[in-house]
Amino acid sequence: MRKRLTCLITALAILFLPSGWAKEYWSASHEVRCKSHLQSCQLLQTVMMGSFAQFDPEDVVQRRVFSSVLSKLCQITESDLEHLENEFQEDDATVREYYYVALANCLWADMTFDRSKANQLNAAQRTILLFLDPSDQTDAEAQKKAIREGMTQEVLGRIANMLGVSEDFIVWLIGLEENK
């Protein structure tokens, strides 16, 4: 059952490969394989192929697929990232960047999956949604700046815990590294 689910997710992810993807992403003809038969490695390979590089919140099918992949992406560990880097001779910065982009898009999809619950987002989700999709806010840049300036380690930890993601991902998404 797990193997079928992984194959289904991989197949659906390949369907959503963006047509204008960056040259750095792996070719769509890449054979998804792992000598150790790790599902996390196979999922990260689809990430490296650009399968989750772009998200259209109006695309209902894509929203459903990306939302369903979020829990698997959240289970990716540092050792999973290192395994992929070693297996395919990729550098950490590239793998991590593509992984974070995929995680951000899947998180966005998950938050908008059920439009009827959009008004029921918790504080962490509303905060992060501002960084994922600032288009609804006329003063988005001012709000994002205020959030960055007021961010503490405690708040960062609470947001990460509430969303089930790493603090490093939240730092990347909010852009805290850029502002230090």
mmCIF file of C-alpha atoms in Angstrom:
data_model
loop_
_atom_site.group_PDB
_atom_site.id
_atom_site.type_symbol
_atom_site.label_atom_id
_atom_site.label_comp_id
_atom_site.label_asym_id
_atom_site.label_seq_id
_atom_site.Cartn_x
_atom_site.Cartn_y
_atom_site.Cartn_z
ATOM 1 C CA MET A 1 0.000 0.000 0.000
ATOM 2 C CA ARG A 2 2.790 2.429 0.923
ATOM 3 C CA LYS A 3 4.624 1.635 -2.302
ATOM 4 C CA ARG A 4 1.500 2.285 -4.344
ATOM 5 C CA LEU A 5 0.917 5.574 -2.513
ATOM 6 C CA THR A 6 4.503 6.647 -3.167
ATOM 7 C CA CYS A 7 4.187 5.714 -6.846
ATOM 8 C CA LEU A 8 0.902 7.617 -7.102
ATOM 9 C CA ILE A 9 2.359 10.718 -5.460
ATOM 10 C CA THR A 10 5.422 10.537 -7.705
ATOM 11 C CA ALA A 11 3.307 10.131 -10.836
ATOM 12 C CA LEU A 12 1.022 13.008 -9.879
ATOM 13 C CA ALA A 13 3.980 15.185 -8.994
ATOM 14 C CA ILE A 14 5.545 14.571 -12.396
ATOM 15 C CA LEU A 15 2.291 15.652 -14.020
ATOM 16 C CA PHE A 16 2.681 19.025 -12.361
ATOM 17 C CA LEU A 17 6.194 19.696 -13.551
ATOM 18 C CA PRO A 18 6.192 23.357 -14.524
ATOM 19 C CA SER A 19 6.849 24.068 -18.169
ATOM 20 C CA GLY A 20 9.181 26.991 -17.481
ATOM 21 C CA TRP A 21 11.215 25.429 -14.703
ATOM 22 C CA ALA A 22 14.719 26.468 -13.881
ATOM 23 C CA LYS A 23 17.594 24.745 -15.662
ATOM 24 C CA GLU A 24 19.047 23.716 -12.315
ATOM 25 C CA TYR A 25 16.193 21.303 -11.674
ATOM 26 C CA TRP A 26 16.801 17.746 -12.711
ATOM 27 C CA SER A 27 15.475 16.591 -16.061
ATOM 28 C CA ALA A 28 11.924 15.257 -16.208
ATOM 29 C CA SER A 29 13.405 12.097 -17.720
ATOM 30 C CA HIS A 30 15.316 11.402 -14.487
ATOM 31 C CA GLU A 31 14.687 7.852 -13.314
ATOM 32 C CA VAL A 32 13.435 7.980 -9.717
ATOM 33 C CA ARG A 33 15.506 5.362 -7.955
ATOM 34 C CA CYS A 34 17.315 4.803 -4.699
ATOM 35 C CA LYS A 35 19.852 2.053 -4.023
ATOM 36 C CA SER A 36 18.657 1.940 -0.409
ATOM 37 C CA HIS A 37 14.977 1.961 -1.459
ATOM 38 C CA LEU A 38 14.189 4.945 0.770
ATOM 39 C CA GLN A 39 10.840 6.591 0.111
ATOM 40 C CA SER A 40 12.237 9.870 1.397
ATOM 41 C CA CYS A 41 14.972 9.738 -1.242
ATOM 42 C CA GLN A 42 12.439 9.060 -3.965
ATOM 43 C CA LEU A 43 10.294 11.971 -2.804
ATOM 44 C CA LEU A 44 13.313 14.272 -2.667
ATOM 45 C CA GLN A 45 14.170 13.260 -6.224
ATOM 46 C CA THR A 46 10.748 14.483 -7.383
ATOM 47 C CA VAL A 47 11.468 17.707 -5.478
ATOM 48 C CA MET A 48 14.779 18.007 -7.326
ATOM 49 C CA MET A 49 12.915 17.507 -10.616
ATOM 50 C CA GLY A 50 10.852 20.629 -9.867
ATOM 51 C CA SER A 51 7.589 18.790 -9.275
ATOM 52 C CA PHE A 52 6.629 21.151 -6.443
ATOM 53 C CA ALA A 53 8.429 24.276 -7.657
ATOM 54 C CA GLN A 54 5.326 26.258 -8.577
ATOM 55 C CA PHE A 55 1.914 26.395 -6.985
ATOM 56 C CA ASP A 56 -1.299 27.750 -8.446
ATOM 57 C CA PRO A 57 -3.816 28.164 -5.603
ATOM 58 C CA GLU A 58 -6.660 28.225 -8.129
ATOM 59 C CA ASP A 59 -5.827 24.737 -9.428
ATOM 60 C CA VAL A 60 -7.989 22.435 -7.291
ATOM 61 C CA VAL A 61 -6.253 19.208 -8.314
ATOM 62 C CA GLN A 62 -2.791 20.632 -7.716
ATOM 63 C CA ARG A 63 -3.929 21.998 -4.365
ATOM 64 C CA ARG A 64 -5.162 18.520 -3.355
ATOM 65 C CA VAL A 65 -1.957 16.771 -4.504
ATOM 66 C CA PHE A 66 0.394 19.280 -2.885
ATOM 67 C CA SER A 67 -1.627 19.221 0.344
ATOM 68 C CA SER A 68 -1.420 15.432 0.471
ATOM 69 C CA VAL A 69 2.368 15.535 0.037
ATOM 70 C CA LEU A 70 2.925 17.979 2.924
ATOM 71 C CA SER A 71 2.999 15.355 5.669
ATOM 72 C CA LYS A 72 5.614 13.321 3.763
ATOM 73 C CA LEU A 73 7.770 16.415 3.203
ATOM 74 C CA CYS A 74 7.530 17.282 6.901
ATOM 75 C CA GLN A 75 8.928 13.835 7.718
ATOM 76 C CA ILE A 76 12.127 14.486 5.736
ATOM 77 C CA THR A 77 15.100 14.511 8.107
ATOM 78 C CA GLU A 78 18.617 15.901 7.933
ATOM 79 C CA SER A 79 19.885 12.390 7.259
ATOM 80 C CA ASP A 80 17.410 12.076 4.347
ATOM 81 C CA LEU A 81 18.807 15.277 2.830
ATOM 82 C CA GLU A 82 22.376 14.077 3.374
ATOM 83 C CA HIS A 83 21.525 10.717 1.812
ATOM 84 C CA LEU A 84 20.249 12.384 -1.378
ATOM 85 C CA GLU A 85 23.266 14.701 -1.499
ATOM 86 C CA ASN A 86 25.655 11.756 -1.215
ATOM 87 C CA GLU A 87 23.704 9.469 -3.548
ATOM 88 C CA PHE A 88 23.519 12.055 -6.358
ATOM 89 C CA GLN A 89 26.489 14.338 -5.595
ATOM 90 C CA GLU A 90 24.313 17.391 -5.012
ATOM 91 C CA ASP A 91 25.342 20.286 -2.813
ATOM 92 C CA ASP A 92 23.507 20.973 0.424
ATOM 93 C CA ALA A 93 22.452 24.523 -0.458
ATOM 94 C CA THR A 94 20.721 23.446 -3.687
ATOM 95 C CA VAL A 95 18.949 20.468 -2.149
ATOM 96 C CA ARG A 96 17.813 22.507 0.844
ATOM 97 C CA GLU A 97 16.582 25.404 -1.337
ATOM 98 C CA TYR A 98 14.495 23.117 -3.554
ATOM 99 C CA TYR A 99 13.202 21.235 -0.530
ATOM 100 C CA TYR A 100 12.156 24.477 1.173
ATOM 101 C CA VAL A 101 10.432 25.732 -1.991
ATOM 102 C CA ALA A 102 8.509 22.445 -2.227
ATOM 103 C CA LEU A 103 7.672 22.542 1.481
ATOM 104 C CA ALA A 104 6.458 26.142 1.198
ATOM 105 C CA ASN A 105 4.228 25.355 -1.783
ATOM 106 C CA CYS A 106 2.791 22.248 -0.134
ATOM 107 C CA LEU A 107 2.187 24.157 3.106
ATOM 108 C CA TRP A 108 0.414 26.895 1.145
ATOM 109 C CA ALA A 109 -1.686 24.269 -0.627
ATOM 110 C CA ASP A 110 -2.574 22.643 2.666
ATOM 111 C CA MET A 111 -3.646 25.960 4.212
ATOM 112 C CA THR A 112 -5.860 26.770 1.240
ATOM 113 C CA PHE A 113 -7.056 23.221 0.544
ATOM 114 C CA ASP A 114 -10.419 23.733 2.203
ATOM 115 C CA ARG A 115 -11.535 27.258 1.331
ATOM 116 C CA SER A 116 -14.354 27.043 3.905
ATOM 117 C CA LYS A 117 -11.706 26.851 6.655
ATOM 118 C CA ALA A 118 -9.718 29.810 5.330
ATOM 119 C CA ASN A 119 -11.145 32.093 8.013
ATOM 120 C CA GLN A 120 -10.275 29.540 10.715
ATOM 121 C CA LEU A 121 -6.502 29.666 10.272
ATOM 122 C CA ASN A 122 -4.563 29.887 13.522
ATOM 123 C CA ALA A 123 -2.149 32.751 14.204
ATOM 124 C CA ALA A 124 0.883 30.815 12.958
ATOM 125 C CA GLN A 125 -0.866 29.905 9.700
ATOM 126 C CA ARG A 126 -2.039 33.497 9.118
ATOM 127 C CA THR A 127 1.488 34.776 9.763
ATOM 128 C CA ILE A 128 3.091 32.309 7.379
ATOM 129 C CA LEU A 129 0.385 32.788 4.733
ATOM 130 C CA LEU A 130 1.435 36.436 4.568
ATOM 131 C CA PHE A 131 4.891 35.269 3.418
ATOM 132 C CA LEU A 132 3.505 32.616 1.065
ATOM 133 C CA ASP A 133 0.870 34.814 -0.553
ATOM 134 C CA PRO A 134 1.151 38.512 0.268
ATOM 135 C CA SER A 135 -1.143 39.501 -2.617
ATOM 136 C CA ASP A 136 -4.213 39.872 -0.367
ATOM 137 C CA GLN A 137 -2.551 42.490 1.828
ATOM 138 C CA THR A 138 -2.018 46.042 0.630
ATOM 139 C CA ASP A 139 0.630 46.669 3.300
ATOM 140 C CA ALA A 140 2.234 43.224 3.120
ATOM 141 C CA GLU A 141 5.832 44.460 3.035
ATOM 142 C CA ALA A 142 5.342 46.611 6.132
ATOM 143 C CA GLN A 143 3.684 43.696 7.947
ATOM 144 C CA LYS A 144 6.470 41.300 6.943
ATOM 145 C CA LYS A 145 9.115 43.777 8.101
ATOM 146 C CA ALA A 146 7.381 44.164 11.469
ATOM 147 C CA ILE A 147 7.171 40.378 11.877
ATOM 148 C CA ARG A 148 10.857 39.972 11.077
ATOM 149 C CA GLU A 149 11.855 42.713 13.497
ATOM 150 C CA GLY A 150 9.675 41.322 16.292
ATOM 151 C CA MET A 151 10.604 37.669 15.807
ATOM 152 C CA THR A 152 12.047 35.971 18.864
ATOM 153 C CA GLN A 153 13.435 32.470 19.221
ATOM 154 C CA GLU A 154 10.402 31.534 21.334
ATOM 155 C CA VAL A 155 7.902 32.718 18.711
ATOM 156 C CA LEU A 156 9.916 31.065 15.961
ATOM 157 C CA GLY A 157 9.758 27.771 17.858
ATOM 158 C CA ARG A 158 6.007 28.077 18.458
ATOM 159 C CA ILE A 159 5.302 28.776 14.779
ATOM 160 C CA ALA A 160 7.438 25.824 13.684
ATOM 161 C CA ASN A 161 5.738 23.518 16.210
ATOM 162 C CA MET A 162 2.228 24.638 15.271
ATOM 163 C CA LEU A 163 2.927 24.035 11.579
ATOM 164 C CA GLY A 164 4.950 20.847 12.050
ATOM 165 C CA VAL A 165 8.001 22.175 10.215
ATOM 166 C CA SER A 166 11.577 22.975 11.221
ATOM 167 C CA GLU A 167 12.681 26.310 12.609
ATOM 168 C CA ASP A 168 15.274 26.493 9.815
ATOM 169 C CA PHE A 169 12.467 26.370 7.257
ATOM 170 C CA ILE A 170 10.586 29.191 9.016
ATOM 171 C CA VAL A 171 13.790 31.276 9.143
ATOM 172 C CA TRP A 172 14.236 30.699 5.394
ATOM 173 C CA LEU A 173 10.585 31.443 4.565
ATOM 174 C CA ILE A 174 10.361 34.621 6.609
ATOM 175 C CA GLY A 175 13.736 35.769 5.353
ATOM 176 C CA LEU A 176 15.341 36.226 8.759
ATOM 177 C CA GLU A 177 18.796 35.263 7.487
ATOM 178 C CA GLU A 178 18.725 38.037 4.895
ATOM 179 C CA ASN A 179 17.943 40.687 7.483
ATOM 180 C CA LYS A 180 20.728 39.999 9.965
#
